[in-house]
Short mmCIF file of C-alpha atoms and ligand atoms in Angstrom, two decimals:
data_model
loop_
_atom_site.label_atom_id
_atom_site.label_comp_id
_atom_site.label_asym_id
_atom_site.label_seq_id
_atom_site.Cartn_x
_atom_site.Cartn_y
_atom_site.Cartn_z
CA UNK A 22 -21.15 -6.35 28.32
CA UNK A 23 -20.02 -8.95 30.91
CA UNK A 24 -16.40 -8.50 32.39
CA UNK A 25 -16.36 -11.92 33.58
CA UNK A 26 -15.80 -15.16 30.56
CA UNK A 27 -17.90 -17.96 31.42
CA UNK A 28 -15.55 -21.22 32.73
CA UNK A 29 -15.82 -24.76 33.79
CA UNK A 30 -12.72 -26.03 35.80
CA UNK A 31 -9.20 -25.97 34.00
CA UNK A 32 -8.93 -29.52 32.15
CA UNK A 33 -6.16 -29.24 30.32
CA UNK A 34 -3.27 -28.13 32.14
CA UNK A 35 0.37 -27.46 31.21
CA UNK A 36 2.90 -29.57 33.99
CA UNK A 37 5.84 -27.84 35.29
CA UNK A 38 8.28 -29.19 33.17
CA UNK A 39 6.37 -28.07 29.89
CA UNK A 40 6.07 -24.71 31.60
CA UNK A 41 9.98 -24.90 31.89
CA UNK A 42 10.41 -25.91 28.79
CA UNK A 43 8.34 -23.09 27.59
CA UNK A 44 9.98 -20.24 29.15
CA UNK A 45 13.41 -21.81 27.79
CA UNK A 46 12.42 -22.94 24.10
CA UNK A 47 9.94 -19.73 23.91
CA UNK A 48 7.23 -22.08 22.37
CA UNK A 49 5.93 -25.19 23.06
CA UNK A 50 3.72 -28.04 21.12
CA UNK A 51 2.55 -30.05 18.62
CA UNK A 52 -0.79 -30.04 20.89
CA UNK A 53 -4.46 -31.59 19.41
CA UNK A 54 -7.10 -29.32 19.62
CA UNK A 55 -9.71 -30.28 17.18
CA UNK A 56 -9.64 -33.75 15.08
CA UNK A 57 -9.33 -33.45 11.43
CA UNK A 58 -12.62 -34.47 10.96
CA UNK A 59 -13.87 -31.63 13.66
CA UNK A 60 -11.75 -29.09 11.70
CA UNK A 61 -13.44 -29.89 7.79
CA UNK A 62 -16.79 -27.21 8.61
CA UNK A 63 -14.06 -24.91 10.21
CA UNK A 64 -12.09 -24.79 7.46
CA UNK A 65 -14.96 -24.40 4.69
CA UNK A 66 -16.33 -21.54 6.79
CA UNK A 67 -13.16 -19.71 6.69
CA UNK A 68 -12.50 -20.42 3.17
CA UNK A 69 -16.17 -19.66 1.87
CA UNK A 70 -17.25 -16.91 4.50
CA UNK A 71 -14.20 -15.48 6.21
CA UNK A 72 -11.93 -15.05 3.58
CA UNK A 73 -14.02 -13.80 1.06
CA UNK A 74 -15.68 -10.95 2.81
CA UNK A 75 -13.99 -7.59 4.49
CA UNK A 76 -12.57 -7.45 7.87
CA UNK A 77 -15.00 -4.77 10.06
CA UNK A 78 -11.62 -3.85 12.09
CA UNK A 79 -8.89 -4.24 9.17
CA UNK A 80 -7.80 -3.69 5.91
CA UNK A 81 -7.06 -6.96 5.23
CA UNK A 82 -9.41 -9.93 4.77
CA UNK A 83 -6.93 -12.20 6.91
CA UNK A 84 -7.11 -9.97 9.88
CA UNK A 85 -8.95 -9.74 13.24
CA UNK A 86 -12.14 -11.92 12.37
CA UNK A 87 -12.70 -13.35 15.81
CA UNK A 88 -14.02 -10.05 16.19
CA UNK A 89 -16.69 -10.83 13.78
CA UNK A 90 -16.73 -14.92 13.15
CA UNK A 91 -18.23 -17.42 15.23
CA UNK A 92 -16.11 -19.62 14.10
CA UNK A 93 -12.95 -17.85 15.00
CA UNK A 94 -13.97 -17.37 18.10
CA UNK A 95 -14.53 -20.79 18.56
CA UNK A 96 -11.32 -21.85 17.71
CA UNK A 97 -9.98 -19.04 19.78
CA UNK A 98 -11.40 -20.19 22.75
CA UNK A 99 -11.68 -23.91 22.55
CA UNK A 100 -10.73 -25.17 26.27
CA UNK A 101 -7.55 -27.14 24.56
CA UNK A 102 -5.85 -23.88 23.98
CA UNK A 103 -7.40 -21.56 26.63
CA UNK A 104 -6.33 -23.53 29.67
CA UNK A 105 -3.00 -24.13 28.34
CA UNK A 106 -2.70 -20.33 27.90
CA UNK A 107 -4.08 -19.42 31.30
CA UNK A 108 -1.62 -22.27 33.14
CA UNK A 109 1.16 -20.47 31.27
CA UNK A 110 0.48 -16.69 32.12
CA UNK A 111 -2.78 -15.77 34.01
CA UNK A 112 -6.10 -16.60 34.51
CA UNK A 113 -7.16 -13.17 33.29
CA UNK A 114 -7.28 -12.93 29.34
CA UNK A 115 -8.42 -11.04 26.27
CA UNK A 116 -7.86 -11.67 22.84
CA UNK A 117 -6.15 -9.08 21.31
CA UNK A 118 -5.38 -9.74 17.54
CA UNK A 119 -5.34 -12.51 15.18
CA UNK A 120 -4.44 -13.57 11.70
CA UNK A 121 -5.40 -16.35 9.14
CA UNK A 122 -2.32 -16.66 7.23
CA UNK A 123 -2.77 -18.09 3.97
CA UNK A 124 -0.41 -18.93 1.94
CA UNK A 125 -0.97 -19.42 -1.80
CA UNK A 126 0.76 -22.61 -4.01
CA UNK A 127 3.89 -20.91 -5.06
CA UNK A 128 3.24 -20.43 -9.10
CA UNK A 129 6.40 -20.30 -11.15
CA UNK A 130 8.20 -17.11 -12.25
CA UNK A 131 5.81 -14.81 -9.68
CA UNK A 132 7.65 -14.07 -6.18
CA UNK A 133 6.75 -17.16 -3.72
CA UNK A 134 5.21 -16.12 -0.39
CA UNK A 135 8.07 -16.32 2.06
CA UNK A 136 7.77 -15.15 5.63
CA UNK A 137 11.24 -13.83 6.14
CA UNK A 138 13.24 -14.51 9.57
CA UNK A 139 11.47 -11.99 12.39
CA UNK A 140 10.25 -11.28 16.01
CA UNK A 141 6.40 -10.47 16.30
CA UNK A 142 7.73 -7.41 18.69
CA UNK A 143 8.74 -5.35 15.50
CA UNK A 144 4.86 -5.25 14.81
CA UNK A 145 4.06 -4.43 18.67
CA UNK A 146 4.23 -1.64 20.74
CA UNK A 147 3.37 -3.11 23.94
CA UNK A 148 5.66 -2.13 26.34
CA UNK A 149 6.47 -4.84 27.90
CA UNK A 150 5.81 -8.67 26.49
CA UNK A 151 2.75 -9.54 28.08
CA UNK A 152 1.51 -11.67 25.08
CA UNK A 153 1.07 -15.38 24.21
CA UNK A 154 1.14 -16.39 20.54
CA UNK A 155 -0.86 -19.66 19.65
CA UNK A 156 -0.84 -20.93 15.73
CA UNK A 157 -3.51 -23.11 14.66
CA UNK A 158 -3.46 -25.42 11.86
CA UNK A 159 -6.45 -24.95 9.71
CA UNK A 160 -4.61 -27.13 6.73
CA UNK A 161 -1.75 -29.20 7.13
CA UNK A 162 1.25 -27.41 8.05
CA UNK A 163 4.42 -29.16 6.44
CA UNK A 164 7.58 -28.50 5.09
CA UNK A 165 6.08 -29.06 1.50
CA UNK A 166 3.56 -26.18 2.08
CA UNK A 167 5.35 -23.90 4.59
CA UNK A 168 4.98 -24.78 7.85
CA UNK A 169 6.59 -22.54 10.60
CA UNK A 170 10.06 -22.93 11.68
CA UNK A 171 11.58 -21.63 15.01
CA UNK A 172 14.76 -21.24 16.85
CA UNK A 173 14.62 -22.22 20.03
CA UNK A 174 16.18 -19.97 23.09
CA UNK A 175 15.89 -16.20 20.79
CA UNK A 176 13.37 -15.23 22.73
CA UNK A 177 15.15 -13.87 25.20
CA UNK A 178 16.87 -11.25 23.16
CA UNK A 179 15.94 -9.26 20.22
CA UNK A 180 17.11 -9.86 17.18
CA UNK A 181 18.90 -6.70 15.04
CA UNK A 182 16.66 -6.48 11.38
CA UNK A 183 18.17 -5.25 8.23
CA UNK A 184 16.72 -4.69 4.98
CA UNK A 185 16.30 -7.70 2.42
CA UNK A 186 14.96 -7.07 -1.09
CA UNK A 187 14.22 -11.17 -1.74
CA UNK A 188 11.25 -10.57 -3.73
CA UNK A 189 9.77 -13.58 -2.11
CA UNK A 190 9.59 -12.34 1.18
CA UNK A 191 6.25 -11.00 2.41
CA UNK A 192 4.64 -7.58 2.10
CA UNK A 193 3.37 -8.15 5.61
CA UNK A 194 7.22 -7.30 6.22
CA UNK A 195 8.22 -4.16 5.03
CA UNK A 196 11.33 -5.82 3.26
CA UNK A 197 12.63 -6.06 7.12
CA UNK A 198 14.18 -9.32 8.21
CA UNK A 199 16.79 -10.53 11.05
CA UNK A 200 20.25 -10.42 10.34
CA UNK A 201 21.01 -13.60 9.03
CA UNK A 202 24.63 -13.41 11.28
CA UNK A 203 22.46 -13.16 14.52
CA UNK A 204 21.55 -17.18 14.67
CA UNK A 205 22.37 -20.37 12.75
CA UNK A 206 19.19 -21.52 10.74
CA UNK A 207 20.27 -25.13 11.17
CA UNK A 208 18.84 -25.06 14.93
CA UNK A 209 15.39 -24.63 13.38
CA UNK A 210 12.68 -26.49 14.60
CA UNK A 211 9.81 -27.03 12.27
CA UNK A 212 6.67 -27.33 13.60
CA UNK A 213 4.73 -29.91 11.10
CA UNK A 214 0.93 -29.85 12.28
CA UNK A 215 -1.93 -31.85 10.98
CA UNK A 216 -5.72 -29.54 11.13
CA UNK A 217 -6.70 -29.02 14.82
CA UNK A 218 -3.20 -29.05 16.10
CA UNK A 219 -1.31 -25.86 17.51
CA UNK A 220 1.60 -24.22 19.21
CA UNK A 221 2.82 -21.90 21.97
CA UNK A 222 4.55 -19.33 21.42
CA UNK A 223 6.40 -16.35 23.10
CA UNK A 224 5.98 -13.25 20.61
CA UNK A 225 9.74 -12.54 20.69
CA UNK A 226 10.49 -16.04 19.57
CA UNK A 227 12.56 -15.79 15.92
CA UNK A 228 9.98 -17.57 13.35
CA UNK A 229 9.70 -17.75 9.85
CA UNK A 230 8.03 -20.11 7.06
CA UNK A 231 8.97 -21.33 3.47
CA UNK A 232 7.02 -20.92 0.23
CA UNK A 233 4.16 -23.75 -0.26
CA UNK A 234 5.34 -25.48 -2.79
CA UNK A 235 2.20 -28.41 -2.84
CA UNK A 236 -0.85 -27.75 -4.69
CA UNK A 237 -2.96 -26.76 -1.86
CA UNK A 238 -3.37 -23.55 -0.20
CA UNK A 239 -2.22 -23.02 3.48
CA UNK A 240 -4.28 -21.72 6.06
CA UNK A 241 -2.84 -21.28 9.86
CA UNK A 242 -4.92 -19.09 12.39
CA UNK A 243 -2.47 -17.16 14.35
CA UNK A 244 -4.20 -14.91 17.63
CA UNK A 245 -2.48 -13.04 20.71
CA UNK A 246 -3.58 -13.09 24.06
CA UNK A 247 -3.23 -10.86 26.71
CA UNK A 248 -3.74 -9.12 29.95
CA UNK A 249 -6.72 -7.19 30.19
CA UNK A 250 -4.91 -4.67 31.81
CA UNK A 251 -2.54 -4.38 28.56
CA UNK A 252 -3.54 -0.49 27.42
CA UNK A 253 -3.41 -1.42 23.29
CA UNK A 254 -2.01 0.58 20.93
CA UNK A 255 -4.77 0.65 18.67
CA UNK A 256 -8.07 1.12 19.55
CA UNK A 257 -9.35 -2.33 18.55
CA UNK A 258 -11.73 -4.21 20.90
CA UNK A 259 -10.71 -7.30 22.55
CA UNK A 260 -12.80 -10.20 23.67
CA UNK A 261 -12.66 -12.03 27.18
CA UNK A 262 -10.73 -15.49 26.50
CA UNK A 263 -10.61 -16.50 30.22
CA UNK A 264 -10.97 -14.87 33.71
CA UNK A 265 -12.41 -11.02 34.31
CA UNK A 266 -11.52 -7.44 32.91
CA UNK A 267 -11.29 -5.17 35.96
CA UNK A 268 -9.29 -2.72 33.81
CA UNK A 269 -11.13 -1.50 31.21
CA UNK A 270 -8.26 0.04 29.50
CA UNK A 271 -9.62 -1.04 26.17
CA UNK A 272 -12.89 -1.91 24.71
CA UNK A 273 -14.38 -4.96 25.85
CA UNK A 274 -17.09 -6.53 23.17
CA UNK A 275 -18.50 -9.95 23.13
CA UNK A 276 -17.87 -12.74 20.92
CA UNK A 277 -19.56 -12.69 17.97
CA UNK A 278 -22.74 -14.91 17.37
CA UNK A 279 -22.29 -15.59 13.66
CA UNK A 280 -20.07 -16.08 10.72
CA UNK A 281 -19.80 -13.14 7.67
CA UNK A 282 -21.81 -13.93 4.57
CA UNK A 283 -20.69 -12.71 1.60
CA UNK A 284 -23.59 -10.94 -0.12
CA UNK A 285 -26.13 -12.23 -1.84
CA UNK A 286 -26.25 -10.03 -5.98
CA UNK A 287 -29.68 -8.80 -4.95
CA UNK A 288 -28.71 -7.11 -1.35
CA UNK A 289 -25.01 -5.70 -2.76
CA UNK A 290 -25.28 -2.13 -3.48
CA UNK A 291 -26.52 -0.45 -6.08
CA UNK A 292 -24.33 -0.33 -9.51
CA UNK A 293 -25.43 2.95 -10.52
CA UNK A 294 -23.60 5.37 -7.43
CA UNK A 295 -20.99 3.50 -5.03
CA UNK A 296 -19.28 5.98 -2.52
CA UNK A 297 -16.38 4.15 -1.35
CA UNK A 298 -17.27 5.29 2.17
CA UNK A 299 -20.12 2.62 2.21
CA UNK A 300 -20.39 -1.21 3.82
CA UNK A 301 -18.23 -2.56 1.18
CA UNK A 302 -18.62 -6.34 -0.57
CA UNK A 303 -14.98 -6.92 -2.08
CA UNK A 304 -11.61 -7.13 -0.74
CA UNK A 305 -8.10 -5.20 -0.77
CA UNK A 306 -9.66 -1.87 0.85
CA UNK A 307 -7.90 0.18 3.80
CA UNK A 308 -11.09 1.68 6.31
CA UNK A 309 -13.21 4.12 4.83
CA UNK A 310 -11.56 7.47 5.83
CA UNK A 311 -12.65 11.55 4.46
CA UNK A 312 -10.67 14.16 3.45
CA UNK A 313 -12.90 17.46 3.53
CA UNK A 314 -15.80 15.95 3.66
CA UNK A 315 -15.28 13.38 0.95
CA UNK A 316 -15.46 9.85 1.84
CA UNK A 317 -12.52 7.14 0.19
CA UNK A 318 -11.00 4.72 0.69
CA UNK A 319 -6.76 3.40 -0.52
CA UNK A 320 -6.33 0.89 -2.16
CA UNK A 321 -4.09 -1.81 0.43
CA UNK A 322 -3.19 -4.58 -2.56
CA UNK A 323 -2.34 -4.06 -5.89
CA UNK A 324 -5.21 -6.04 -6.97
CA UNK A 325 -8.64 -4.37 -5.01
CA UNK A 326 -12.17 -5.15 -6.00
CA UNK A 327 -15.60 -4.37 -5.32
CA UNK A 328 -18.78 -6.27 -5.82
CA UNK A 329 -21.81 -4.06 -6.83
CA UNK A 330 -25.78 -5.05 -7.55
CA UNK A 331 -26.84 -5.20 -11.77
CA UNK A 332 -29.79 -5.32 -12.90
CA UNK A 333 -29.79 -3.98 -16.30
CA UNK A 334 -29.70 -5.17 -19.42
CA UNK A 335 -27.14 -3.59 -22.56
CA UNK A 336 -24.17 -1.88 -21.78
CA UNK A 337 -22.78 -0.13 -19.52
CA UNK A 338 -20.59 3.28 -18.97
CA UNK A 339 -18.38 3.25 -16.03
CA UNK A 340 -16.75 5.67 -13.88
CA UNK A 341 -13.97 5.97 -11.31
CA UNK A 342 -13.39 8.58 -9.57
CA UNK A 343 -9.78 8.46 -7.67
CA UNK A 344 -9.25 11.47 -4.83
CA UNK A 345 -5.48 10.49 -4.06
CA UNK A 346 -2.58 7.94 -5.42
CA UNK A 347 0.61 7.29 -3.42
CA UNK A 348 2.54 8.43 -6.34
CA UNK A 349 2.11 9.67 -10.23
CA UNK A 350 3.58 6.35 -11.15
CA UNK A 351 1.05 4.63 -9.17
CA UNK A 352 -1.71 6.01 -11.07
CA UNK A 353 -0.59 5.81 -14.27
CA UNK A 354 -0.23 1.70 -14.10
CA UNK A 355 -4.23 1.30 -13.10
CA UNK A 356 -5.88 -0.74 -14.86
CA UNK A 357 -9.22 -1.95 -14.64
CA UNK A 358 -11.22 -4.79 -15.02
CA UNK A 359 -15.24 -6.00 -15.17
CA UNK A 360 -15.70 -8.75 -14.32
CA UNK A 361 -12.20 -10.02 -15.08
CA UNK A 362 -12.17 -8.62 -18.20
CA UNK A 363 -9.81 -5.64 -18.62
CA UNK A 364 -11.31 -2.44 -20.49
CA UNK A 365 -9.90 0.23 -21.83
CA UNK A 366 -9.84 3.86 -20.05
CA UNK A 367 -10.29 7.14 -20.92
CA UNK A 368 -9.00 9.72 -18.47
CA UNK A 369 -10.29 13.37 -17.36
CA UNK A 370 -9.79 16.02 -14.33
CA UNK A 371 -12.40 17.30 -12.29
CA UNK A 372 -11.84 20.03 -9.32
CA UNK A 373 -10.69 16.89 -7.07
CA UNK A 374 -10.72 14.17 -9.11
CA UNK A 375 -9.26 11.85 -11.26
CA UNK A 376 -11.83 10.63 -13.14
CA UNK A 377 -11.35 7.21 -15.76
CA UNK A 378 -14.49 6.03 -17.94
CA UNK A 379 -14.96 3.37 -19.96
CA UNK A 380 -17.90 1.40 -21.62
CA UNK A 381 -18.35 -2.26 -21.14
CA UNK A 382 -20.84 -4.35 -23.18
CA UNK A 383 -23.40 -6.31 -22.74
CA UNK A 384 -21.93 -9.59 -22.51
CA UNK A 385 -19.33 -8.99 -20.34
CA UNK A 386 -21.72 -7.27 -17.67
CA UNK A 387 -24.08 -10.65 -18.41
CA UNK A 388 -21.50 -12.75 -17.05
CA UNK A 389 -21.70 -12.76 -13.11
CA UNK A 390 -25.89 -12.71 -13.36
CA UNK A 391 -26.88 -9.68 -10.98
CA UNK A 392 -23.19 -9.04 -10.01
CA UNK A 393 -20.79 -6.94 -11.58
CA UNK A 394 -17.07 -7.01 -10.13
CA UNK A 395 -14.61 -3.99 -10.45
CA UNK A 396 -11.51 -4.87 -9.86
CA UNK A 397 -8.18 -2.19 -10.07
CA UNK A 398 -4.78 -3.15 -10.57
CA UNK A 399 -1.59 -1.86 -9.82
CA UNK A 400 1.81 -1.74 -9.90
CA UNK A 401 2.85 -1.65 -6.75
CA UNK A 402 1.76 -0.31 -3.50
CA UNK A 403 4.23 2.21 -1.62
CA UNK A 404 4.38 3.42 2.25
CA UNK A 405 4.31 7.29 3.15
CA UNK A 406 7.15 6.37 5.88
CA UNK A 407 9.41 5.39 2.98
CA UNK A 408 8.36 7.83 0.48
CA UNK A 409 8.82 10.78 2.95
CA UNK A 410 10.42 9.62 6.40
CA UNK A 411 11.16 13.18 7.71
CA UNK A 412 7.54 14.19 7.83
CA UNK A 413 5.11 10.75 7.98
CA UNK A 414 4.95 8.18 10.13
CA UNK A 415 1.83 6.11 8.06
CA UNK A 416 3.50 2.60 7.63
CA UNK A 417 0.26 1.44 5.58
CA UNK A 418 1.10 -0.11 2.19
CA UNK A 419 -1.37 2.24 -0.11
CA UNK A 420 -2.06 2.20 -4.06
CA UNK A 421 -4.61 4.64 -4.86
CA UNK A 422 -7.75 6.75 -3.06
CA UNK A 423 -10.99 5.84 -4.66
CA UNK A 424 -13.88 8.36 -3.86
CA UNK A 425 -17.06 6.75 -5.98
CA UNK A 426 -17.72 3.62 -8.66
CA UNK A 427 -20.39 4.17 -11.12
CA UNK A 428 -22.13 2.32 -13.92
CA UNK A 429 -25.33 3.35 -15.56
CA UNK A 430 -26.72 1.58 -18.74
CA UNK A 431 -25.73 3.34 -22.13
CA UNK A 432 -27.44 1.66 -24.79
O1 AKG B 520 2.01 -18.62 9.19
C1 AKG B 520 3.17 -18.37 8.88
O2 AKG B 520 3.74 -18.98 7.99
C2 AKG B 520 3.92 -17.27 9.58
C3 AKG B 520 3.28 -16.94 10.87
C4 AKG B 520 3.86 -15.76 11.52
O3 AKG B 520 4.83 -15.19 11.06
C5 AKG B 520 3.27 -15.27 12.76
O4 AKG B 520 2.31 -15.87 13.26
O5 AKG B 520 3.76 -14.24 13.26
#
């Protein structure tokens, strides 16, 4: 793999006084990267390709895809946003994380998808801040739907948190938010973005974003970029933005070359045995892991579901086999459903497992022509760290382990 990023000369430079203004606002923008026009395939690729398929390098959907779309990586490293970045910090570059956050229509009397008041460095353990934040409007970004507000000047401090039970505030948040008496909200800025346009941003800077309230989901791309020489805490990859890696602290991979596909019915796996361990086709899944030898996987959202291959005709006679669940209470809210249909379960113990069976007819396993979906719901998913904070330091939101899916025709 080549240490060195290709480059044509710097075009679009930051002048001194936006630099200024940078290291006293913490962020900096509205800038055009991409028309709107330019950003309509974008957007359909992430919505139809991105979004619907599992993250190689994290549990969740939404996370680190330039590592394995094309299209990420192109909006990544577009030369709008690199040579801003590298007239702010350093010629040398990798990318070392991104998001799509997408935020949902709020739908009344469910919790509305609030991003609480915060500083990125509660999610970071870099040492020091050697990290640029850029946010990338893949929608439109507006105070109807949520765009991102900031305060100017807090990035020079942190910020104390304290808990916050608002049902509306994010999982992605651990129920963690700054204390309301550090700042005054009314010297928010609100950064209202039409598709292609972004922001700078320093990772300390205080940020948060409202419920969408319009009828359209939406989608930002958030990535961080940093110094190659950055040791990471996790063992994640990172991709040459701009400049040369003469550090190797972490592992350098190229960009990828093409976008995720969600499965085709005829290439997803087999109906009949499904370890958990295996490539999987649905979404809501933490990284295959074992536990003496057995392969599983947790459960990360309280809705997780799997796509698997059906060929057969008649019914059908499922079974789940679950190895762990975060607590009794967890397990005893599953449900499940086939293809969106819920079905009733009958329960049993094996040596390790939990095992719940069911039968499902005909028609319902007709429905999805070659595809059946599993899908397991939850009450709630719960941390380790919270549920036992003398002796675990896991900070992963878990439901329940799943070892194996089955179905095999029955009639
Ligand atoms: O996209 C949003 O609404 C929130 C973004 C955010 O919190 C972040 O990029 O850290």
């Amino acid at each position: 793999m080549s240490a060195i990023a290709s480059k044509t000369a710097i075009k679009y430079h930051l002048n001194t006084d936006e630099i200024e203004r940078y290291r006293q606002q913490g962020f900096l923008g509205p800038f055009t990267a991409f028309s709107q026009e330019e950003m309509t395939p974008y957007r359909e690729i992430i919505c139809d390709r991105v979004l619907t398929t599992p993250s190689p390098f994290s549990p969740y959907q939404t996370q680190m895809r330039h590592l394995d779309s094309q299209t990420i990586w192109q909006l990544c490293s577009t030369p709008a946003i690199v040579d801003r970045l590298v007239s702010l910090h350093s010629k040398d570059l990798v990318v070392r994380y991104s998001h799509l956050f997408d935020k949902p229509p709020a739908k009344p009397g469910q919790p509305q998808e609030e991003y609480p008041w915060h500083q990125d460095r509660w999610h970071s353990q870099l040492e020091q801040i050697e990290s640029l934040g850029v946010w990338l409007a893949i929608t439109p970004a507006n105070l109807e739907n949520g765009c991102v507000d900031l305060i100017p000047g807090t990035h020079t401090h942190a910020i104390k948190k304290v808990q916050n039970n608002n049902a509306n505030f994010s999982g992605w948040f651990g129920g963690l938010c700054a204390d309301p008496t550090a700042f005054n909200e009314a010297d928010k800025i609100s950064m209202v973005l039409q598709p292609g346009q972004f922001f700078l941003f320093d990772e300390r800077i205080l940020h948060h974003s409202n419920p969408n309230y319009s009828r359209e989901r939406r989608i930002g791309l958030t990535f961080r970029a940093t110094l190659p020489s950055v040791k990471l805490e996790r063992s994640h990859p990172v991709i040459l933005l701009s400049g040369s890696d003469r550090s190797s602290v972490n592992p350098l991979i190229p960009p990828p070359e093409s976008d995720p596909h969600p499965l085709e019915a005829s290439a997803l796996p087999d109906a009949a045995h499904f370890s958990l361990e295996q490539r999987i086709s649905g979404i809501g899944w933490h990284l295959a892991e074992q536990d003496n030898n057995i392969g599983f996987r947790w459960m990360s959202e309280r809705r997780s579901w799997l796509d698997l291959s059906w060929q057969e005709e008649g019914e059908g006679r499922l079974t789940c086999q679950i190895l762990h669940a975060v607590s009794p209470e967890v397990l005893q809210s599953l449900e499940i459903r086939v293809c969106d249909r819920p079905v009733s379960l009958s329960w049993s113990q094996s040596d390790r497992f939990v095992v719940v069976e069911t039968s499902v007819t005909a028609e319902t396993l007709q429905q999805y022509q070659g595809r059946v979906r599993v899908s397991f719901h939850i009450a709630q998913t719960l941390r380790f760290c919270d549920l036992y904070p003398d002796s675990s330091n896991d900070t992963r939101e878990l439901g329940l382990a799943i070892h194996s899916v089955s179905l095999v025709r029955s009639g």
